[in-house]
mmCIF file of C-alpha atoms in Angstrom:
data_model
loop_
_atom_site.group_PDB
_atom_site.id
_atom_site.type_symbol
_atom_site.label_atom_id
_atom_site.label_comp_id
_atom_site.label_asym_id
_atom_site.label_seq_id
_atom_site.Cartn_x
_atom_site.Cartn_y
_atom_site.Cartn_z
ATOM 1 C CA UNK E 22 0.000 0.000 0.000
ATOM 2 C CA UNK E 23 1.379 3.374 -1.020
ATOM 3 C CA UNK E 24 1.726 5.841 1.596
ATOM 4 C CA UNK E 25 -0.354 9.236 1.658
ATOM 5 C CA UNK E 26 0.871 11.795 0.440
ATOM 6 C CA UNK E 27 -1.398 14.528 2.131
ATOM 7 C CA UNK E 28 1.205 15.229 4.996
ATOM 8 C CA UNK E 29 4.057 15.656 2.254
ATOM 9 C CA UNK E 30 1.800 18.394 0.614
ATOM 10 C CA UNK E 31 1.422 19.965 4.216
ATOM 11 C CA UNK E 32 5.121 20.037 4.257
ATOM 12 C CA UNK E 33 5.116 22.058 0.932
ATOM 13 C CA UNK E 34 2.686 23.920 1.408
ATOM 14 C CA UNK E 35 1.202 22.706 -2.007
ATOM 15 C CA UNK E 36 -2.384 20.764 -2.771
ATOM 16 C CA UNK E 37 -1.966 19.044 -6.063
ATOM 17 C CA UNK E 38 -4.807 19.156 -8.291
ATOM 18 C CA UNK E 39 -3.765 16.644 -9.985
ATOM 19 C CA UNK E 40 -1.823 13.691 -7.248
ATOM 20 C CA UNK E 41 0.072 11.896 -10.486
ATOM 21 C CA UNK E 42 2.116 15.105 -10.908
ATOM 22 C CA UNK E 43 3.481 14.406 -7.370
ATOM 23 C CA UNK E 44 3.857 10.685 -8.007
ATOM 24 C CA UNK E 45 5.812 11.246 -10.899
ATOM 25 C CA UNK E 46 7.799 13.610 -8.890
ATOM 26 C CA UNK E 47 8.825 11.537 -6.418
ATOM 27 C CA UNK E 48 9.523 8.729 -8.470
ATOM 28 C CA UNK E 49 13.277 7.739 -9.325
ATOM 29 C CA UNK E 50 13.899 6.587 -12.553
ATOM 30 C CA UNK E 51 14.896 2.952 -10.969
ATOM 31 C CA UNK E 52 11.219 2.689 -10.952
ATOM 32 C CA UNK E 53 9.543 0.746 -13.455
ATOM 33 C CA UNK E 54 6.804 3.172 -15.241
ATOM 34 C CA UNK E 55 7.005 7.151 -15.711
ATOM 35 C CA UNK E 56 9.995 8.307 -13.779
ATOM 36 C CA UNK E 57 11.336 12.171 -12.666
ATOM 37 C CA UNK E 58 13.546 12.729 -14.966
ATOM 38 C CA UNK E 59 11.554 15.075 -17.586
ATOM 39 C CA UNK E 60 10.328 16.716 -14.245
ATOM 40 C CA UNK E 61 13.385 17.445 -13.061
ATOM 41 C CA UNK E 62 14.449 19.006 -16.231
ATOM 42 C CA UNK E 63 11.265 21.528 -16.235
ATOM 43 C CA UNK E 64 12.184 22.545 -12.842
ATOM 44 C CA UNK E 65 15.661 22.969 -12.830
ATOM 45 C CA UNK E 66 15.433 25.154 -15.186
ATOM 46 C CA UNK E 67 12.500 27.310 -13.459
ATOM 47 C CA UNK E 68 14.486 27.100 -10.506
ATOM 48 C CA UNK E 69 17.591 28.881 -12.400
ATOM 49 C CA UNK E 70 14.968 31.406 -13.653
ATOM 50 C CA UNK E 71 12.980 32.472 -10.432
ATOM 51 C CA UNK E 72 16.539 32.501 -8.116
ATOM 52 C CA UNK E 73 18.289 34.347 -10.844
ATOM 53 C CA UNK E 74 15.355 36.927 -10.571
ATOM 54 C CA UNK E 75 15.360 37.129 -6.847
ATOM 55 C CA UNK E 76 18.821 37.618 -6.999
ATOM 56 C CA UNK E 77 18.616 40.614 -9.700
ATOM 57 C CA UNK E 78 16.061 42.172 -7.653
ATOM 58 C CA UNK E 79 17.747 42.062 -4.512
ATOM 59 C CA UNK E 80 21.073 42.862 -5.640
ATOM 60 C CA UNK E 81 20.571 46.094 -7.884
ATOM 61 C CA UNK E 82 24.191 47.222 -8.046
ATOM 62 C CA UNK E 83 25.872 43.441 -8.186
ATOM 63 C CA UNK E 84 27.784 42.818 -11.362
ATOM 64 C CA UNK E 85 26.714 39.472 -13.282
ATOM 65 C CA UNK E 86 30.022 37.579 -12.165
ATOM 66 C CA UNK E 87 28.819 37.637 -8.154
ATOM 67 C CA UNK E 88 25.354 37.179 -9.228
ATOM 68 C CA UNK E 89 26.391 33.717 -11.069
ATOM 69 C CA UNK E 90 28.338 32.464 -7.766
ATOM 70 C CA UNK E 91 25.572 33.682 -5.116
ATOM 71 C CA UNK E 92 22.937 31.661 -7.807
ATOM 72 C CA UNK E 93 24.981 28.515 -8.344
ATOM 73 C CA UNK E 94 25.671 28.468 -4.581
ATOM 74 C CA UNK E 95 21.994 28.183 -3.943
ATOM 75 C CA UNK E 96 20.734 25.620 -7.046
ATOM 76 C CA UNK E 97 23.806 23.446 -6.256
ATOM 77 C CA UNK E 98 22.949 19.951 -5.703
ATOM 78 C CA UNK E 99 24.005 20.020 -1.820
ATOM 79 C CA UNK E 100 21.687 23.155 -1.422
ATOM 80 C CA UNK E 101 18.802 21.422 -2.802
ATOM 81 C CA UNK E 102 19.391 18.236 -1.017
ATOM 82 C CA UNK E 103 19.428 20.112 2.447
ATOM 83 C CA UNK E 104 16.050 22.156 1.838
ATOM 84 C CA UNK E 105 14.543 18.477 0.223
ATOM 85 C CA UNK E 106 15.213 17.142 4.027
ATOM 86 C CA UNK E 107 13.616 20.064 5.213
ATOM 87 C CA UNK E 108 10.945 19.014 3.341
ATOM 88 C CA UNK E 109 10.991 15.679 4.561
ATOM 89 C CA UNK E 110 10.948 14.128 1.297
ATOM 90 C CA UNK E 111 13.249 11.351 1.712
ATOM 91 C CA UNK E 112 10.089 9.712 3.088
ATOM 92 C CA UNK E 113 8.491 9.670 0.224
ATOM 93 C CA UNK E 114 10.419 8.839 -2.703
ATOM 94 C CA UNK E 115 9.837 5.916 -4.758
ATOM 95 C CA UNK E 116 12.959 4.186 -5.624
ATOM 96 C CA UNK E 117 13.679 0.814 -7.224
ATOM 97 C CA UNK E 118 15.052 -2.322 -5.098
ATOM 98 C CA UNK E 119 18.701 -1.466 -5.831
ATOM 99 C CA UNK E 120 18.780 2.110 -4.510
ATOM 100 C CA UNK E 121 16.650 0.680 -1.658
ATOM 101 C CA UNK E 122 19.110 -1.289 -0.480
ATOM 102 C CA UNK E 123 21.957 1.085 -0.951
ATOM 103 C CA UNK E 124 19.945 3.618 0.595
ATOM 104 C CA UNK E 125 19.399 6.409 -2.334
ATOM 105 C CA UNK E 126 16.681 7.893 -0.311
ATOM 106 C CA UNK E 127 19.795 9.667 1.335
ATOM 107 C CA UNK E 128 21.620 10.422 -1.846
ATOM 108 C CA UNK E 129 22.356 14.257 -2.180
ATOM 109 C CA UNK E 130 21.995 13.724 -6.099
ATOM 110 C CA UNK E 131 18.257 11.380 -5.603
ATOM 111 C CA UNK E 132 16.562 14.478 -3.454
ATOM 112 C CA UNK E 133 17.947 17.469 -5.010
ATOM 113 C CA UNK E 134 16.520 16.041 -8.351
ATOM 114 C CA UNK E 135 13.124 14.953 -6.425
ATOM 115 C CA UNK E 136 12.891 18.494 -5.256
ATOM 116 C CA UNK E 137 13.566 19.841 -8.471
ATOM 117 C CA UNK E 138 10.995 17.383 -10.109
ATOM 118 C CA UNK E 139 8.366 18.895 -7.589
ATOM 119 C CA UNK E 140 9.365 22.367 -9.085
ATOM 120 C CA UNK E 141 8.176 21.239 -12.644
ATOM 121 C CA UNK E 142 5.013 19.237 -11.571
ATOM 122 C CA UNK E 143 4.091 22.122 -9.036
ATOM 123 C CA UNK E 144 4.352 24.548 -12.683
ATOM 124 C CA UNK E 145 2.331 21.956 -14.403
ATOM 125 C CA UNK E 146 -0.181 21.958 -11.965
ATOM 126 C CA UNK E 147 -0.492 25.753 -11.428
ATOM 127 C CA UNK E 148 1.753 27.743 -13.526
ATOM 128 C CA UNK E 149 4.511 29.709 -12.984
ATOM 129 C CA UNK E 150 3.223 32.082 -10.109
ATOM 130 C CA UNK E 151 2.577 28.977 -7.661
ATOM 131 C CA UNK E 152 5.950 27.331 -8.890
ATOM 132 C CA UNK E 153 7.367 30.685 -7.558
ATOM 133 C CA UNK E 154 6.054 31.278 -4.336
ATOM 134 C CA UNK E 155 7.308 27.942 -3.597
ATOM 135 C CA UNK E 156 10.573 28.386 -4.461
ATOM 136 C CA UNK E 157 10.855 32.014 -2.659
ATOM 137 C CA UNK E 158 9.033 30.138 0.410
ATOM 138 C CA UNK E 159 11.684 27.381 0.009
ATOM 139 C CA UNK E 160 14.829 29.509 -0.162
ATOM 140 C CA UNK E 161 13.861 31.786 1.594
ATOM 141 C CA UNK E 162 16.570 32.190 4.504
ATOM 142 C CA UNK E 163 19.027 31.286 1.948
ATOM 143 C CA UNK E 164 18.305 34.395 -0.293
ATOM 144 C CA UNK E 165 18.327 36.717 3.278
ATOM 145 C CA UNK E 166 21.854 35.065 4.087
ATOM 146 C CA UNK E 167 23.718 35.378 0.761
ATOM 147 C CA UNK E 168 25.554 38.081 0.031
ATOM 148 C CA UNK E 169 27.888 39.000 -2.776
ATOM 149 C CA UNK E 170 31.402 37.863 -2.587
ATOM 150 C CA UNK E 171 31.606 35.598 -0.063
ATOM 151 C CA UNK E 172 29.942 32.111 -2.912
ATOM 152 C CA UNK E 173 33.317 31.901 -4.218
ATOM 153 C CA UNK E 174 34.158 27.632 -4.723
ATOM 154 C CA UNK E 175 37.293 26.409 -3.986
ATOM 155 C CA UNK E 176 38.426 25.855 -7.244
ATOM 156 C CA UNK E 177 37.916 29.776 -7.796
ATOM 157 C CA UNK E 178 39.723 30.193 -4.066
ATOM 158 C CA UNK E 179 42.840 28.361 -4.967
ATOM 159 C CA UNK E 180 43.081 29.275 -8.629
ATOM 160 C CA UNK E 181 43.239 33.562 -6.886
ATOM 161 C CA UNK E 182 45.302 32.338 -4.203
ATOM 162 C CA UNK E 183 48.149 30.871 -6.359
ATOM 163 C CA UNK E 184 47.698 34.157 -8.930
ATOM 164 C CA UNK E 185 48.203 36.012 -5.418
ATOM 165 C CA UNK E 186 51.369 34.270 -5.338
ATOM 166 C CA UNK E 187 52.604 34.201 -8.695
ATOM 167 C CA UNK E 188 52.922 30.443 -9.374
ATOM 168 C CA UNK E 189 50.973 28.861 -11.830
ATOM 169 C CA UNK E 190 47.512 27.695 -11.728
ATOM 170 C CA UNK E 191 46.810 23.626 -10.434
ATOM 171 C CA UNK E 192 45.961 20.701 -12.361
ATOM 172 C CA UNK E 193 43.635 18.244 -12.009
ATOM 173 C CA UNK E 194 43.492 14.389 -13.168
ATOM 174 C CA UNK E 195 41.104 11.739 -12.632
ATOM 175 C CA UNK E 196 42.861 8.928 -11.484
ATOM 176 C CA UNK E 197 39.921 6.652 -10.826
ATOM 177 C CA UNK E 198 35.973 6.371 -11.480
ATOM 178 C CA UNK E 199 34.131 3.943 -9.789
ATOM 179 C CA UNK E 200 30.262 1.876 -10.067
ATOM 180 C CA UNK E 201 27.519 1.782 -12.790
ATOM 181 C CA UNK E 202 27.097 5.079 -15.186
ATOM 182 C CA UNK E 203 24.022 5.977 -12.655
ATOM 183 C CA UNK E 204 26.078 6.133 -9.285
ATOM 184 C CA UNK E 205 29.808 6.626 -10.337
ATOM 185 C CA UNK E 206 32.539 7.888 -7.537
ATOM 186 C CA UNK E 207 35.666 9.943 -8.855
ATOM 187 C CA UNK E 208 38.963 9.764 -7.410
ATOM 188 C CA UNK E 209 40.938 12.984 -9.058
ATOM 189 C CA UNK E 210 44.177 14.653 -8.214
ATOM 190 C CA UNK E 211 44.974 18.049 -7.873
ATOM 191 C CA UNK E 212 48.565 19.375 -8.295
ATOM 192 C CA UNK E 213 49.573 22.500 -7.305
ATOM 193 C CA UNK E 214 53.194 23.199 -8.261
ATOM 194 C CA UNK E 215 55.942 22.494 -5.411
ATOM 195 C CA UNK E 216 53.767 20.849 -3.119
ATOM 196 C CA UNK E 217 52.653 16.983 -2.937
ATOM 197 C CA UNK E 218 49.244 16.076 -4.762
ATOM 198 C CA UNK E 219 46.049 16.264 -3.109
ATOM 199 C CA UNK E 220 43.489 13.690 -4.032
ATOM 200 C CA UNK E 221 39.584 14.241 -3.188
ATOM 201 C CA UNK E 222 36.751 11.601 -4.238
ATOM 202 C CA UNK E 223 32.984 12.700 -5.250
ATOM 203 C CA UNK E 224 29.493 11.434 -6.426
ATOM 204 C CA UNK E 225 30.688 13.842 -9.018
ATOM 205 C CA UNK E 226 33.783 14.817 -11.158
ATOM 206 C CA UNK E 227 33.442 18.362 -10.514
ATOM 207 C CA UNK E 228 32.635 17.439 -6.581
ATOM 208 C CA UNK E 229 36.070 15.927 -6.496
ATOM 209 C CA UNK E 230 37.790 18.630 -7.785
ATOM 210 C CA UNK E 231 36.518 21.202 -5.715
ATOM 211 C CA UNK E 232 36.862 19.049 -2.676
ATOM 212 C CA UNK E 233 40.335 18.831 -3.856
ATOM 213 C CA UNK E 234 41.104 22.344 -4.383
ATOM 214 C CA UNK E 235 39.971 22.915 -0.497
ATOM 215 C CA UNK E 236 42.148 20.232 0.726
ATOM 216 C CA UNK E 237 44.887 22.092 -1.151
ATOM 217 C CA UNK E 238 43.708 25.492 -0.503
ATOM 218 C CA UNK E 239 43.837 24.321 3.025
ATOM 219 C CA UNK E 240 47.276 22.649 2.531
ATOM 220 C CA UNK E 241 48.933 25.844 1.176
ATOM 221 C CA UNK E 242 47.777 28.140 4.389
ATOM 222 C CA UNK E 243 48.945 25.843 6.627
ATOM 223 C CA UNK E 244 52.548 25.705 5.138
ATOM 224 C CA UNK E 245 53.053 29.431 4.649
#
C-alpha cells in the first residue's frame, strides 16, 4: 500500500490538483513506469529562472560575475538536497530495489533532483506564479543570508590564491571512477606546483575537484 501523500503536501505547502504530478515527482527513474527525470528538467530550469530573478532584484548594483556564484551556490545539488530534508521528502520517494538497499533515499543527487521534479510538476499543476512562491518560500533564509562575494568555490579560491602568489595555476586528473554510469565515484588529483598532490573523491567529477582544491587550498595556508 502506497503511503499518503497529504502530509508531504502539508510540508510544501502545495495541494496538487492533480496527485500523479506528485507521483511522478517523487519517483526515481529505478522505478519501473514514468519516472522524474523530464520533471526534473522543467524545474531545474524554473528554478535557475525564479533565483536568478530574486537575486537581480535584490542585488541592484551586483555585477553578473557575483550574481552567477551567489545563484549557483543556492541551485547546487548540496543546497537542494538540504532544503529536500527540510521538506521531509526522503520519506516519500519511490525508488527501485537497488537504490533501496543502498539507501538512495539519502543520496544528495536522488533528493535534489526529487525536489527539483516537484518544481516542474508544481508549474504543471499551477503555472509559474505557484511554482514561484514555492521556491521564494523554500529559499527563503538562503536568499536573506547570501551576500555578494563571499559564494566563491574552492576551485575559484585556490586558482586567486596561487595568482596572489605568482605560481601557476593547479591541475587536475582523474585517477579513478568507480560503479555503474548511474552512481559513479571519482577519485581525481589536484597538483599545485611544489607541493605533494592532493586527491579528493565525489558522487561527481566536478565534486572531487573542488573538494580537492579545499584540501589544497587548506594545505597551502597551513605551510606558509
Amino acid at each position: 500500500m502506497q503511503k499518503s501523500l497529504s502530509p508531504l503536501m502539508r510540508k510544501l505547502g502545495y495541494q496538487f490538483n492533480q496527485l500523479s504530478l506528485l507521483e511522478q515527482a517523487l519517483t526515481h527513474r529505478s522505478c519501473k513506469g514514468q519516472h522524474n527525470e523530464r520533471l526534473e528538467f522543467l524545474g531545474d530550469a524554473l528554478l535557475g529562472l525564479i533565483i536568478a530573478e530574486a537575486l537581480f532584484a535584490r542585488f541592484p548594483q551586483t555585477r553578473e560575475g557575483d550574481l552567477t556564484r551567489m545563484r549557483s551556490a543556492l541551485v547546487k545539488g548540496v543546497t537542494l538536497a538540504s532544503i529536500a530534508q527540510e521538506l521531509g521528502l526522503s520519506d516519500f520517494l519511490r525508488l527501485g530495489p537497488g537504490e533501496l538497499k543502498s539507501g538512495g533515499f539519502r543520496r544528495e543527487s536522488i533528493l535534489a533532483d526529487a525536489l527539483e521534479a516537484i518544481l516542474g510538476a508544481i508549474y504543471l499543476d499551477s503555472g509559474m506564479e505557484a511554482c514561484k512562491g514555492r521556491i521564494l518560500e523554500w529559499f527563503g533564509p538562503r536568499l536573506e543570508e547570501i551576500a555578494p562575494g563571499q559564494q566563491k568555490d574552492s576551485k575559484t579560491q585556490l586558482q586567486e590564491y596561487l595568482q596572489g602568489l605568482r605560481l601557476p595555476l593547479p591541475t587536475y586528473e582523474v585517477i579513478a571512477t568507480i560503479g555503474e554510469a548511474h552512481q559513479q565515484t571519482f577519485t581525481v588529483r589536484c597538483t599545485v606546483l611544489g607541493r605533494t598532490p592532493i586527491t579528493a573523491t565525489g558522487s561527481s567529477r566536478r565534486k572531487a575537484e573542488q573538494d580537492a582544491a579545499a584540501l589544497a587550498l587548506e594545505q597551502l595556508k597551513h605551510d606558509r
